[in-house]
XYZ file of C-alpha atoms in Angstrom:
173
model
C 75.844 -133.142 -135.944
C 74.822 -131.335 -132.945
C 77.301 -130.028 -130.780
C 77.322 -131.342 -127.303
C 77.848 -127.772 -126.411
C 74.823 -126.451 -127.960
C 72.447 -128.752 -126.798
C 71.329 -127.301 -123.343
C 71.011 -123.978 -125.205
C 68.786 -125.917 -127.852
C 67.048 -127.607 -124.916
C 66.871 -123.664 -122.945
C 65.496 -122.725 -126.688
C 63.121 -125.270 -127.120
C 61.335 -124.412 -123.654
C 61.699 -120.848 -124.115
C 59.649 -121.484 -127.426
C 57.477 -123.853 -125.719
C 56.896 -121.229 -123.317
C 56.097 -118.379 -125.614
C 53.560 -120.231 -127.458
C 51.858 -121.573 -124.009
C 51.747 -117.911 -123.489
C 50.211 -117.193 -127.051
C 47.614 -119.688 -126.573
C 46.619 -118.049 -123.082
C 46.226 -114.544 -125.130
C 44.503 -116.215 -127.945
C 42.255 -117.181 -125.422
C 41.671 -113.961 -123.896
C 41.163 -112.374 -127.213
C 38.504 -114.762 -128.080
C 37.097 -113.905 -124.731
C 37.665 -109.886 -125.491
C 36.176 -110.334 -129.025
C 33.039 -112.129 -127.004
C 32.700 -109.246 -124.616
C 33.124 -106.316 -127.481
C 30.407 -108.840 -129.463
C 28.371 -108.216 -126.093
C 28.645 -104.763 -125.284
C 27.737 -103.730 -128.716
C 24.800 -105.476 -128.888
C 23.698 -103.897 -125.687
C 24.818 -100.321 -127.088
C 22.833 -101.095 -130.177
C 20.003 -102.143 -128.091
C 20.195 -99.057 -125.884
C 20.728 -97.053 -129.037
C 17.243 -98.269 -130.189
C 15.513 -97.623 -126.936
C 16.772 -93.978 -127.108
C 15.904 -93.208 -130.650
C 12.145 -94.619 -129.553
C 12.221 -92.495 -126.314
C 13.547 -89.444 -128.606
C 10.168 -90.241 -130.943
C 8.296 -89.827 -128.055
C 9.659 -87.371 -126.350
C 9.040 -85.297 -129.897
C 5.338 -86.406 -129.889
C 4.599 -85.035 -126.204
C 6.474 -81.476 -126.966
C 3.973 -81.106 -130.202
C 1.250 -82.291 -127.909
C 2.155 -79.892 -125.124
C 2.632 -76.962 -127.498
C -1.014 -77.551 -128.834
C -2.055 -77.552 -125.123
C -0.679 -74.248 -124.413
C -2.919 -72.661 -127.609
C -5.021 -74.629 -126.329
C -5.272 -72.870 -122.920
C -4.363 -69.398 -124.627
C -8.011 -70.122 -126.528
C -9.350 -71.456 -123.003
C -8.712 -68.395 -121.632
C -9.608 -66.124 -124.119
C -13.336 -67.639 -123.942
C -13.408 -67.656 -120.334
C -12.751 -63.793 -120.511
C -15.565 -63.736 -123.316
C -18.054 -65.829 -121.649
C -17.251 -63.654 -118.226
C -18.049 -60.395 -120.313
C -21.171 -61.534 -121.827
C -22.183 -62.806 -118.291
C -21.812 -59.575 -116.744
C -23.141 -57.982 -119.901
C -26.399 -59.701 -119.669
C -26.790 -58.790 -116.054
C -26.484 -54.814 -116.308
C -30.169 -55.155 -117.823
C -31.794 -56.680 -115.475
C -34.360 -54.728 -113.327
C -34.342 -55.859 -109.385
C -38.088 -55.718 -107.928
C -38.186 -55.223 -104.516
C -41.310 -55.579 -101.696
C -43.517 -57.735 -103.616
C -44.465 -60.697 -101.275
C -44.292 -64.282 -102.315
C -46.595 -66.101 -104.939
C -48.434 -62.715 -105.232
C -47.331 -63.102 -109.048
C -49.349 -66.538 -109.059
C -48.421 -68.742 -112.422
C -47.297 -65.931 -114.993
C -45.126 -63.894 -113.421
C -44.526 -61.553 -116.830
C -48.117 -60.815 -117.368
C -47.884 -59.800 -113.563
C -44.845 -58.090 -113.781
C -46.371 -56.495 -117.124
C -49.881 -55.176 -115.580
C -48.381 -53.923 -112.513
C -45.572 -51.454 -113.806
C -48.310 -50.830 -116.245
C -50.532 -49.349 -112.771
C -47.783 -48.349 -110.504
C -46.193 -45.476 -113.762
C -49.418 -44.586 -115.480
C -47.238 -45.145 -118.731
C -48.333 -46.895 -122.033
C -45.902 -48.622 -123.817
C -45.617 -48.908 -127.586
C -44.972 -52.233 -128.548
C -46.165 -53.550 -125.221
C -43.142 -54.553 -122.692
C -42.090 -57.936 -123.014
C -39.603 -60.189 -120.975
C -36.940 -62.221 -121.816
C -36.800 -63.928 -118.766
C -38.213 -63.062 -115.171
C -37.595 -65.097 -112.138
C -37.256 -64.923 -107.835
C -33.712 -64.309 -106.935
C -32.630 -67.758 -104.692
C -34.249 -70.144 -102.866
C -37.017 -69.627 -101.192
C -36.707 -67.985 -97.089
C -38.593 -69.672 -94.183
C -39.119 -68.544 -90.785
C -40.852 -65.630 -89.067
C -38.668 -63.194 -89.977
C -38.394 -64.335 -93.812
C -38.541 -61.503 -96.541
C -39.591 -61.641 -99.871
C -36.836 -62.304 -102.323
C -36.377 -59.827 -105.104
C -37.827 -60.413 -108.645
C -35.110 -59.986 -111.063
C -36.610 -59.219 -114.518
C -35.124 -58.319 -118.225
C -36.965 -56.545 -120.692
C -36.878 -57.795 -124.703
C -36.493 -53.946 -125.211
C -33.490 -51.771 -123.764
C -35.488 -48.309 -124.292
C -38.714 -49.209 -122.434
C -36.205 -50.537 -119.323
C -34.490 -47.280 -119.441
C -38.164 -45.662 -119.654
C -39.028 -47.391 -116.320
C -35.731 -47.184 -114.476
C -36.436 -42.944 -115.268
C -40.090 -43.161 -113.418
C -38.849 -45.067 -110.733
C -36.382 -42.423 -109.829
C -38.729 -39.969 -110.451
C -40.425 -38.513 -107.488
C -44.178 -39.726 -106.570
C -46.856 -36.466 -105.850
């Protein structure tokens, strides 16, 4: 039988227990609310950890991408330097005729070019001279004061141009 002496300390024991296990229940509860939370915050780290990997994809497209764009520029470059020199290559043979007034060529300009330098050096060329391409140098000038603009002409053959740049420099008697 129970002791009368015991029994506040069983009564003391019994709240104490009573206590502890309200206690319990109140961290049981915020465990189940931790383990809720973890659940939460990993599927937002595995959902940030699949956005990244996709950005990283990316990311490795665009640097392949750019790196093809810098050949590509290296090759951009190269034919602008090309295309440049051939320009400037093409214009060293052209032939500048000055003085002539306008439309005295009338429709074909090469045979006129051809019949006149023909005259004007009392030289005979053998193949005839022939131009690529012969043309008026910019648009046409209007007023009273308005010169003729330049014929600029190139020759099919280099040796006859050189031929005629000679008699023009040499002196008339």
């Amino acid at each position: 039988m129970a002791d009368p002496a015991q029994e506040p300390t069983m009564d003391r024991i019994l709240q104490e227990i009573s206590s502890v296990g309200r206690r319990l229940e109140g961290m049981d509860n915020a465990m189940v609310s931790m383990a809720a939370e973890t659940k939460s915050i990993r599927t937002e780290i595995a959902s940030f950890q699949t956005r990244v990997l996709g950005l990283e994809q990316r990311v490795s497209k665009v640097e392949a991408h750019a790196s093809s764009f810098q050949d590509r520029d290296q090759e951009l470059l190269f034919l602008h330097r090309k295309l440049t020199d051939l320009e400037d290559r093409s214009r060293r043979d052209n032939i500048r005729f000055i003085g002539f007034p306008e439309n005295i060529e009338g429709e074909d300009r090469h045979r006129f070019l051809r019949d006149t330098l023909l005259r004007l050096t009392g030289t005979t060329f053998e193949p005839p001279l022939e131009f690529q391409r012969a043309h008026r140098r910019g648009p046409r000038r209007t007023g009273t004061d308005a010169r003729p603009r330049p014929i600029i002409a190139c020759l099919l053959r280099h040796p006859q141009a050189r031929q005629l740049i000679q008699k023009a420099r040499t002196p008339v008697s």
